[in-house]
Amino acid sequence: MPTLRIALSQVNPTVGDLAGNAQLVRTWTRRAADAGAHLVAFPEMMLTGYPVEDLVFRRSFVAASRAALERLAADLAADGLGDLPVVVGYLDADGPPQISSDAEPGHGARNAAALLHRGTVAATYFKHHLPNYGVFDEDRYFVPGDVLTVVRIGGVDVALTICEDLWQAGGPFAAARHAGVGLVVNINGSPYELNKDDIRLPLVRRRAAEAGAAIAYVNMIGGQDELVFEGDSMIVGADGELLTRAPQFVEHLLVHDVALPAAGERPGDDTAIVDGMRVARATVSESLPAPAGPAAVGGMIEPVADEAEVWQALVLGLRDYVNKNRFPSVVLGLSGGIDSAVVAALAVDALGPDRVVGVSLPSQHSSEHSREDAAELAKRTGLDYRIEPIQPMVDTFLANMSLSGVTVENLQARVRGVILMALSNQEGHLVLTTGNKSELAVGYSTLYGDSVGGFNPVKDVWKTLIWRLAKWRNVDAERRGETAPIPENSIGKPPSAELSPGQLDSDTLPDYDVLDPILIGYVDGDLGRDGLVEAGHDPAVVDKVLRMVDTAEYKRRQSAPGTKISIKAFGRDRRLPITNRWREDG
Amino acid sequence: MPTLRIALSQVNPTVGDLAGNAQLVRTWTRRAADAGAHLVAFPEMMLTGYPVEDLVFRRSFVAASRAALERLAADLAADGLGDLPVVVGYLDADGPPQISSDAEPGHGARNAAALLHRGTVAATYFKHHLPNYGVFDEDRYFVPGDVLTVVRIGGVDVALTICEDLWQAGGPFAAARHAGVGLVVNINGSPYELNKDDIRLPLVRRRAAEAGAAIAYVNMIGGQDELVFEGDSMIVGADGELLTRAPQFVEHLLVHDVALPAAGERPGDDTAIVDGMRVARATVSESLPAPAGPAAVGGMIEPVADEAEVWQALVLGLRDYVNKNRFPSVVLGLSGGIDSAVVAALAVDALGPDRVVGVSLPSQHSSEHSREDAAELAKRTGLDYRIEPIQPMVDTFLANMSLSGVTVENLQARVRGVILMALSNQEGHLVLTTGNKSELAVGYSTLYGDSVGGFNPVKDVWKTLIWRLAKWRNVDAERRGETAPIPENSIGKPPSAELSPGQLDSDTLPDYDVLDPILIGYVDGDLGRDGLVEAGHDPAVVDKVLRMVDTAEYKRRQSAPGTKISIKAFGRDRRLPITNRWREDG
């Protein structure tokens, strides 16, 4: 039984940065070679980054991806790494690099994997199962492949698969069993969702049983607009045993020795079409020397608390949005409340205090404790703290226009937005928005006011989870002997927008302990009114909440992008018509 | 050869308004019956409106659609209209009305057509070809049907099909030929695109030849968020002859007598599966009396000029966005420039002058002619004209913050945004945004400044087309002996943002005659840098423009929705990653 030393490169590519991503492959292939690996695998669409969305339709981009792949194969050989087989994801298309510009749909783009060896593209595979739900639109972008590529490496037959191929039964994994492979490599751009790691391992085990083969699963990490990729790479034996598992949210080279059946032990039949797929084979090497020195044993990461996982996801999503878009720094308004405190703490964790500007924007309705809590947060985190009173500007608007009621409340929020955008213009900061998912859902925010900003780290975080995150972050700091970043008063006090005298969120909204479960059922669960009432919620509250959600769609569409932690977040995957007369209460 | 009097109800449903849409069906079925029709057809998803987007995932909504259909059948019978077969689009799902809330994808929703007769649902058909390109996401929402429904009406075999079924070869139309039908009814929610009517007729003719049958094509009209539906309903004979064609952009009952082959003249074979479809048959009536009185002859509309077509599309899209969302009125800033003048004229055409508020928002940089041109526009159109000088507010910001350069320019635009939103809050108007597609494409606008607003009628209109529309609208007014709405000076003067002394668009941008063709190639044509240079554009200008477009994606995503006139408009169908290092110039 040959033993292959498998290296999984859990790295962080950047969309569109073909040269930089190719350089990442060269650097990490060198590390894998230094570790004595027989095979190294990189994530889905590694060369282009993922997802590339409508860049797929740009034939210049497809041609650049193909050219970058050829160049990478040559560069790896020139680096002296040509003998190490490298599996890498890239964007391909049928026929010559020039795809027809007027043939849409059916332009023939492929979500592809290549095996690079000795300066050439030794084999390619085109993703078979294309996800078209949630955050995915791959039926729009790609043509599915129907050929399972099996490459003999060190005398082991290795099948190449991509991401969704693992999430659906049949297709490549059924064909892999029929082809008698010893290992299935599955390369991924699999976005983080809360608790997705809990379903990933059982799924990989199921596919190992389906293929009758070990599975090497490699996933990227990093933030890309609203998505964050978590890693969680792993190797599972044919018997379903978890052999090694990488940490979430950090780059990592997972190297592990795996004993695999030699090719021919379970002879494959290549004449049949299995689940619509035929088999194509290539050979890299019929045998390889056994790994030298001590056995390579990858680590084994245990699951962490939900709050820790979400915090890391939000930090990584924010850091990459800022850095990959080359913003020098961020700015946000500090109200003294919990939302802006959590966003500030996230920003300091993501970027360091020197790259975070926090601005207190007090009005005549701002309480003394609000100013104090904002200042206390600034002191604890060390961010760049400013104070910009809004009253002079608000008063000038009021002196020149005849405004009253909620208009005056919104005016204050909009003056704050103008100030933050002016600071952004003047000093180059990205404005962070701090509205949580609960208030976005019900429209409890001012469009072009507190909704102003380029990125919202807590866009997909329910208010009750905001509190849990704040408490967890403080406890975690204390556990590590560090200063808890978030003032206890910001956590404990009743939430208020402070736009009118004595205003509290509870004047307008149900308590968040009541509100959030209804929102979770309606937004994330697609429950209708009757389903929510059956679940035990007060019908009158349900009706009020649903009406608020239904009329807030436009505000949500105008809100800043932010890292998703649920596949059913607002965004692409829960897109309701703005013009829509449907009411759950009839 | 039986003669059927076919009525096509080209009506305007509203998304989510099941009761209102059902009432529309009853009203127009009465009209069709009064005209002696043997068959009346309504558009795709008539009962729910179209597209319903993620309402599909709400099982309460699916159940409501099915219940509304049953109720409609009963109500039509109660109205004394039960003998007239009615084809109507609705939302269905597999199995009982309760679809599983955790089964996604594959929840089993269907884009469906029903034939109602004598108080019952006599037959149903599920759309076979699902569009998943451009503005469409139907692979995400629906399961395709694989049964062609053929109903015998008055002794003629009539096949039911839906929209995209017509746009792809094979499938239902091939099966219809095999089944020997005499007529194919095709019900549509087919969004308007510039010149789509020019390709629609040849397409219908091609399908008539494929099916060997006459085609009755009915399309809805009306605006739905970014989509506008144009009508253009028609009947084409089996020989490809255009028999009658309805006008665009207005509700219309098209009634026409068509001689059709009696069932059995071309016997069908129902045992085979043709292009993956089998045939199911139902019978409504083996014969019907010939139409009484004079023959019904529908009208024949000739194509109009592009400018007239686009103007009507923009007016309808705006009117329905405002009315279906129940806004009493709109407000917009009037700069004296061409964009706001065209938007004001569109708004007055859509809503009447009493529902349009135009606000002059002069600053110290506003020229005398700008104020005069804005006032002149107000006088010509009769809209509600206001003046709100911005200098006091701008000065207060400048006195309290240390701002310079482009920050001061943007500040002025943002103060204008705050004023318009305050008027919206105070008086209930919807704010209209007036940025054209050229400036949106290159980011020549102020985020949260002139981009503020709930709807932008010219979001998808290139600047050069803005000028053409303005000139056309004035000439058309003069032709009708009316006042030309747009001041000649607004059309003729060089464009300027007037945010700094003597500023002109041409300080920053290429001339629009140069800019627009590059943008059209890049945005609508997916041409890369090399393709644009090959097309004859100056490489230096191309590089400058492409860089501007690539960095404007975030602003575009934050912009107001507006009526699409091109399938390749910015929006869902041309969605680029915000975080994206790809540069066409390497």
PDB file of C-alpha atoms in Angstrom, chain A residues 318-502:
ATOM      1  CA  LEU A 318     -13.374  43.104   7.536  1.00  0.00           C
ATOM      2  CA  ARG A 319      -9.581  42.886   7.365  1.00  0.00           C
ATOM      3  CA  ASP A 320      -9.609  41.512   3.839  1.00  0.00           C
ATOM      4  CA  TYR A 321     -12.212  43.986   2.600  1.00  0.00           C
ATOM      5  CA  VAL A 322     -10.051  46.845   3.852  1.00  0.00           C
ATOM      6  CA  ASN A 323      -6.669  45.457   2.837  1.00  0.00           C
ATOM      7  CA  LYS A 324      -7.556  43.864  -0.482  1.00  0.00           C
ATOM      8  CA  ASN A 325      -9.236  47.130  -1.505  1.00  0.00           C
ATOM      9  CA  ARG A 326      -6.148  48.990  -0.240  1.00  0.00           C
ATOM     10  CA  PHE A 327      -7.845  51.313   2.231  1.00  0.00           C
ATOM     11  CA  PRO A 328      -5.298  52.737   4.658  1.00  0.00           C
ATOM     12  CA  SER A 329      -7.737  52.922   7.557  1.00  0.00           C
ATOM     13  CA  VAL A 330     -11.356  52.968   8.655  1.00  0.00           C
ATOM     14  CA  VAL A 331     -13.590  55.511  10.377  1.00  0.00           C
ATOM     15  CA  LEU A 332     -16.813  54.949  12.287  1.00  0.00           C
ATOM     16  CA  GLY A 333     -19.165  56.868  14.516  1.00  0.00           C
ATOM     17  CA  LEU A 334     -19.003  55.937  18.203  1.00  0.00           C
ATOM     18  CA  SER A 335     -22.342  56.469  19.913  1.00  0.00           C
ATOM     19  CA  GLY A 336     -21.466  54.795  23.200  1.00  0.00           C
ATOM     20  CA  GLY A 337     -23.936  52.039  22.251  1.00  0.00           C
ATOM     21  CA  ILE A 338     -23.245  48.358  21.829  1.00  0.00           C
ATOM     22  CA  ASP A 339     -23.273  48.140  18.017  1.00  0.00           C
ATOM     23  CA  SER A 340     -20.595  50.732  17.375  1.00  0.00           C
ATOM     24  CA  ALA A 341     -18.570  49.401  20.307  1.00  0.00           C
ATOM     25  CA  VAL A 342     -18.556  45.896  18.822  1.00  0.00           C
ATOM     26  CA  VAL A 343     -17.683  47.211  15.358  1.00  0.00           C
ATOM     27  CA  ALA A 344     -14.838  49.276  16.812  1.00  0.00           C
ATOM     28  CA  ALA A 345     -13.481  46.237  18.677  1.00  0.00           C
ATOM     29  CA  LEU A 346     -13.726  44.146  15.510  1.00  0.00           C
ATOM     30  CA  ALA A 347     -11.920  46.849  13.545  1.00  0.00           C
ATOM     31  CA  VAL A 348      -9.109  47.122  16.090  1.00  0.00           C
ATOM     32  CA  ASP A 349      -8.729  43.335  16.085  1.00  0.00           C
ATOM     33  CA  ALA A 350      -8.687  43.328  12.280  1.00  0.00           C
ATOM     34  CA  LEU A 351      -6.432  46.310  11.601  1.00  0.00           C
ATOM     35  CA  GLY A 352      -4.820  47.452  14.838  1.00  0.00           C
ATOM     36  CA  PRO A 353      -5.743  50.634  16.727  1.00  0.00           C
ATOM     37  CA  ASP A 354      -3.612  52.892  14.530  1.00  0.00           C
ATOM     38  CA  ARG A 355      -5.818  52.217  11.518  1.00  0.00           C
ATOM     39  CA  VAL A 356      -9.142  52.871  13.245  1.00  0.00           C
ATOM     40  CA  VAL A 357     -10.660  56.330  13.715  1.00  0.00           C
ATOM     41  CA  GLY A 358     -13.624  56.548  16.093  1.00  0.00           C
ATOM     42  CA  VAL A 359     -15.708  59.708  16.033  1.00  0.00           C
ATOM     43  CA  SER A 360     -18.080  60.776  18.754  1.00  0.00           C
ATOM     44  CA  LEU A 361     -20.847  62.806  17.059  1.00  0.00           C
ATOM     45  CA  PRO A 362     -22.854  64.181  19.971  1.00  0.00           C
ATOM     46  CA  SER A 363     -26.116  66.099  19.598  1.00  0.00           C
ATOM     47  CA  GLN A 364     -28.284  67.812  22.175  1.00  0.00           C
ATOM     48  CA  HIS A 365     -30.013  64.442  22.722  1.00  0.00           C
ATOM     49  CA  SER A 366     -26.779  62.560  23.436  1.00  0.00           C
ATOM     50  CA  SER A 367     -26.648  61.513  27.073  1.00  0.00           C
ATOM     51  CA  GLU A 368     -23.615  62.095  29.220  1.00  0.00           C
ATOM     52  CA  HIS A 369     -23.108  58.343  29.594  1.00  0.00           C
ATOM     53  CA  SER A 370     -23.038  57.955  25.813  1.00  0.00           C
ATOM     54  CA  ARG A 371     -20.132  60.357  25.498  1.00  0.00           C
ATOM     55  CA  GLU A 372     -18.367  58.737  28.431  1.00  0.00           C
ATOM     56  CA  ASP A 373     -18.879  55.219  27.115  1.00  0.00           C
ATOM     57  CA  ALA A 374     -17.514  56.199  23.693  1.00  0.00           C
ATOM     58  CA  ALA A 375     -14.465  57.768  25.297  1.00  0.00           C
ATOM     59  CA  GLU A 376     -13.966  54.746  27.518  1.00  0.00           C
ATOM     60  CA  LEU A 377     -14.066  52.421  24.501  1.00  0.00           C
ATOM     61  CA  ALA A 378     -11.487  54.598  22.757  1.00  0.00           C
ATOM     62  CA  LYS A 379      -9.258  54.494  25.828  1.00  0.00           C
ATOM     63  CA  ARG A 380      -9.488  50.721  26.156  1.00  0.00           C
ATOM     64  CA  THR A 381      -8.823  49.968  22.484  1.00  0.00           C
ATOM     65  CA  GLY A 382      -6.338  52.745  21.754  1.00  0.00           C
ATOM     66  CA  LEU A 383      -8.063  53.843  18.538  1.00  0.00           C
ATOM     67  CA  ASP A 384      -7.763  57.378  17.137  1.00  0.00           C
ATOM     68  CA  TYR A 385     -10.578  59.228  18.951  1.00  0.00           C
ATOM     69  CA  ARG A 386     -12.230  62.422  17.696  1.00  0.00           C
ATOM     70  CA  ILE A 387     -15.226  64.486  18.719  1.00  0.00           C
ATOM     71  CA  GLU A 388     -17.346  66.282  16.102  1.00  0.00           C
ATOM     72  CA  PRO A 389     -20.487  67.872  17.578  1.00  0.00           C
ATOM     73  CA  ILE A 390     -23.349  67.906  15.082  1.00  0.00           C
ATOM     74  CA  GLN A 391     -25.553  70.550  16.651  1.00  0.00           C
ATOM     75  CA  PRO A 392     -24.296  73.584  14.654  1.00  0.00           C
ATOM     76  CA  MET A 393     -25.048  71.858  11.340  1.00  0.00           C
ATOM     77  CA  VAL A 394     -28.382  70.477  12.528  1.00  0.00           C
ATOM     78  CA  ASP A 395     -29.374  73.942  13.728  1.00  0.00           C
ATOM     79  CA  THR A 396     -28.514  75.521  10.373  1.00  0.00           C
ATOM     80  CA  PHE A 397     -30.737  73.032   8.514  1.00  0.00           C
ATOM     81  CA  LEU A 398     -33.534  73.685  11.022  1.00  0.00           C
ATOM     82  CA  ALA A 399     -33.124  77.453  10.642  1.00  0.00           C
ATOM     83  CA  ASN A 400     -33.395  77.248   6.851  1.00  0.00           C
ATOM     84  CA  MET A 401     -36.109  74.624   6.464  1.00  0.00           C
ATOM     85  CA  SER A 402     -39.390  73.917   8.182  1.00  0.00           C
ATOM     86  CA  LEU A 403     -38.861  70.433   9.628  1.00  0.00           C
ATOM     87  CA  SER A 404     -40.466  68.469  12.449  1.00  0.00           C
ATOM     88  CA  GLY A 405     -40.911  65.055  14.026  1.00  0.00           C
ATOM     89  CA  VAL A 406     -39.103  62.048  12.623  1.00  0.00           C
ATOM     90  CA  THR A 407     -37.625  64.278   9.902  1.00  0.00           C
ATOM     91  CA  VAL A 408     -35.569  66.013  12.576  1.00  0.00           C
ATOM     92  CA  GLU A 409     -34.482  62.635  13.971  1.00  0.00           C
ATOM     93  CA  ASN A 410     -33.344  61.496  10.552  1.00  0.00           C
ATOM     94  CA  LEU A 411     -31.660  64.839   9.906  1.00  0.00           C
ATOM     95  CA  GLN A 412     -29.310  64.242  12.832  1.00  0.00           C
ATOM     96  CA  ALA A 413     -28.329  60.822  11.511  1.00  0.00           C
ATOM     97  CA  ARG A 414     -27.743  62.282   8.039  1.00  0.00           C
ATOM     98  CA  VAL A 415     -25.558  65.105   9.335  1.00  0.00           C
ATOM     99  CA  ARG A 416     -23.470  62.410  11.023  1.00  0.00           C
ATOM    100  CA  GLY A 417     -23.281  60.588   7.687  1.00  0.00           C
ATOM    101  CA  VAL A 418     -22.086  63.737   5.934  1.00  0.00           C
ATOM    102  CA  ILE A 419     -19.372  64.266   8.564  1.00  0.00           C
ATOM    103  CA  LEU A 420     -18.123  60.688   8.333  1.00  0.00           C
ATOM    104  CA  MET A 421     -18.054  60.854   4.527  1.00  0.00           C
ATOM    105  CA  ALA A 422     -16.203  64.184   4.683  1.00  0.00           C
ATOM    106  CA  LEU A 423     -13.569  62.597   6.924  1.00  0.00           C
ATOM    107  CA  SER A 424     -13.392  59.684   4.480  1.00  0.00           C
ATOM    108  CA  ASN A 425     -12.929  62.043   1.522  1.00  0.00           C
ATOM    109  CA  GLN A 426     -10.420  64.203   3.329  1.00  0.00           C
ATOM    110  CA  GLU A 427      -8.267  61.512   4.951  1.00  0.00           C
ATOM    111  CA  GLY A 428      -8.900  58.359   2.903  1.00  0.00           C
ATOM    112  CA  HIS A 429     -10.615  56.192   5.531  1.00  0.00           C
ATOM    113  CA  LEU A 430     -13.251  53.630   4.619  1.00  0.00           C
ATOM    114  CA  VAL A 431     -16.464  54.416   6.529  1.00  0.00           C
ATOM    115  CA  LEU A 432     -17.730  51.476   8.556  1.00  0.00           C
ATOM    116  CA  THR A 433     -21.474  51.135   9.080  1.00  0.00           C
ATOM    117  CA  THR A 434     -22.653  49.700  12.390  1.00  0.00           C
ATOM    118  CA  GLY A 435     -26.315  48.720  11.950  1.00  0.00           C
ATOM    119  CA  ASN A 436     -27.065  45.192  13.138  1.00  0.00           C
ATOM    120  CA  LYS A 437     -29.188  42.700  11.218  1.00  0.00           C
ATOM    121  CA  SER A 438     -32.235  43.134  13.465  1.00  0.00           C
ATOM    122  CA  GLU A 439     -32.505  46.869  12.837  1.00  0.00           C
ATOM    123  CA  LEU A 440     -31.712  46.440   9.133  1.00  0.00           C
ATOM    124  CA  ALA A 441     -34.480  43.828   8.928  1.00  0.00           C
ATOM    125  CA  VAL A 442     -37.149  46.101  10.396  1.00  0.00           C
ATOM    126  CA  GLY A 443     -35.806  49.302   8.821  1.00  0.00           C
ATOM    127  CA  TYR A 444     -34.987  50.895  12.190  1.00  0.00           C
ATOM    128  CA  SER A 445     -32.275  53.078  10.696  1.00  0.00           C
ATOM    129  CA  THR A 446     -31.921  56.251   8.661  1.00  0.00           C
ATOM    130  CA  LEU A 447     -31.265  55.785   4.967  1.00  0.00           C
ATOM    131  CA  TYR A 448     -28.205  57.915   4.047  1.00  0.00           C
ATOM    132  CA  GLY A 449     -27.769  58.492   7.786  1.00  0.00           C
ATOM    133  CA  ASP A 450     -26.503  55.677   9.978  1.00  0.00           C
ATOM    134  CA  SER A 451     -26.672  53.473   6.883  1.00  0.00           C
ATOM    135  CA  VAL A 452     -23.822  55.484   5.309  1.00  0.00           C
ATOM    136  CA  GLY A 453     -20.611  53.547   4.803  1.00  0.00           C
ATOM    137  CA  GLY A 454     -18.638  51.208   2.599  1.00  0.00           C
ATOM    138  CA  PHE A 455     -18.709  48.083   4.756  1.00  0.00           C
ATOM    139  CA  ASN A 456     -20.771  46.868   7.687  1.00  0.00           C
ATOM    140  CA  PRO A 457     -19.088  44.142   9.735  1.00  0.00           C
ATOM    141  CA  VAL A 458     -22.282  43.349  11.655  1.00  0.00           C
ATOM    142  CA  LYS A 459     -24.731  43.487   8.768  1.00  0.00           C
ATOM    143  CA  ASP A 460     -25.562  39.813   9.237  1.00  0.00           C
ATOM    144  CA  VAL A 461     -25.469  39.721  13.071  1.00  0.00           C
ATOM    145  CA  TRP A 462     -28.741  39.715  15.005  1.00  0.00           C
ATOM    146  CA  LYS A 463     -28.833  42.150  17.929  1.00  0.00           C
ATOM    147  CA  THR A 464     -28.990  39.369  20.511  1.00  0.00           C
ATOM    148  CA  LEU A 465     -25.840  37.883  18.971  1.00  0.00           C
ATOM    149  CA  ILE A 466     -24.172  41.319  19.106  1.00  0.00           C
ATOM    150  CA  TRP A 467     -24.538  41.213  22.877  1.00  0.00           C
ATOM    151  CA  ARG A 468     -23.256  37.634  23.058  1.00  0.00           C
ATOM    152  CA  LEU A 469     -20.239  38.580  20.943  1.00  0.00           C
ATOM    153  CA  ALA A 470     -19.458  41.576  23.145  1.00  0.00           C
ATOM    154  CA  LYS A 471     -19.574  39.510  26.305  1.00  0.00           C
ATOM    155  CA  TRP A 472     -17.518  36.714  24.772  1.00  0.00           C
ATOM    156  CA  ARG A 473     -14.862  39.154  23.523  1.00  0.00           C
ATOM    157  CA  ASN A 474     -14.502  40.716  26.956  1.00  0.00           C
ATOM    158  CA  VAL A 475     -14.301  37.365  28.745  1.00  0.00           C
ATOM    159  CA  ASP A 476     -11.797  36.114  26.183  1.00  0.00           C
ATOM    160  CA  ALA A 477      -9.625  39.192  26.765  1.00  0.00           C
ATOM    161  CA  GLU A 478      -9.709  38.660  30.500  1.00  0.00           C
ATOM    162  CA  ARG A 479      -8.842  34.988  30.040  1.00  0.00           C
ATOM    163  CA  ARG A 480      -5.744  36.128  28.167  1.00  0.00           C
ATOM    164  CA  GLY A 481      -4.950  38.762  30.766  1.00  0.00           C
ATOM    165  CA  GLU A 482      -5.755  41.632  28.386  1.00  0.00           C
ATOM    166  CA  THR A 483      -8.028  44.641  28.730  1.00  0.00           C
ATOM    167  CA  ALA A 484     -11.647  43.895  27.910  1.00  0.00           C
ATOM    168  CA  PRO A 485     -12.290  46.254  24.970  1.00  0.00           C
ATOM    169  CA  ILE A 486     -16.011  46.926  25.395  1.00  0.00           C
ATOM    170  CA  PRO A 487     -17.265  49.071  28.291  1.00  0.00           C
ATOM    171  CA  GLU A 488     -19.646  47.103  30.485  1.00  0.00           C
ATOM    172  CA  ASN A 489     -22.036  50.047  30.410  1.00  0.00           C
ATOM    173  CA  SER A 490     -22.355  49.783  26.610  1.00  0.00           C
ATOM    174  CA  ILE A 491     -23.360  46.149  27.058  1.00  0.00           C
ATOM    175  CA  GLY A 492     -25.736  46.678  29.938  1.00  0.00           C
ATOM    176  CA  LYS A 493     -27.729  49.799  29.121  1.00  0.00           C
ATOM    177  CA  PRO A 494     -31.030  49.773  27.223  1.00  0.00           C
ATOM    178  CA  PRO A 495     -30.494  50.441  23.504  1.00  0.00           C
ATOM    179  CA  SER A 496     -31.377  53.901  22.199  1.00  0.00           C
ATOM    180  CA  ALA A 497     -30.916  55.798  18.961  1.00  0.00           C
ATOM    181  CA  GLU A 498     -30.788  59.049  21.012  1.00  0.00           C
ATOM    182  CA  LEU A 499     -32.408  61.061  18.228  1.00  0.00           C
ATOM    183  CA  SER A 500     -35.140  62.520  20.430  1.00  0.00           C
ATOM    184  CA  PRO A 501     -35.398  63.159  24.195  1.00  0.00           C
ATOM    185  CA  GLY A 502     -35.427  59.951  26.240  1.00  0.00           C
TER     186      GLY A 502
END
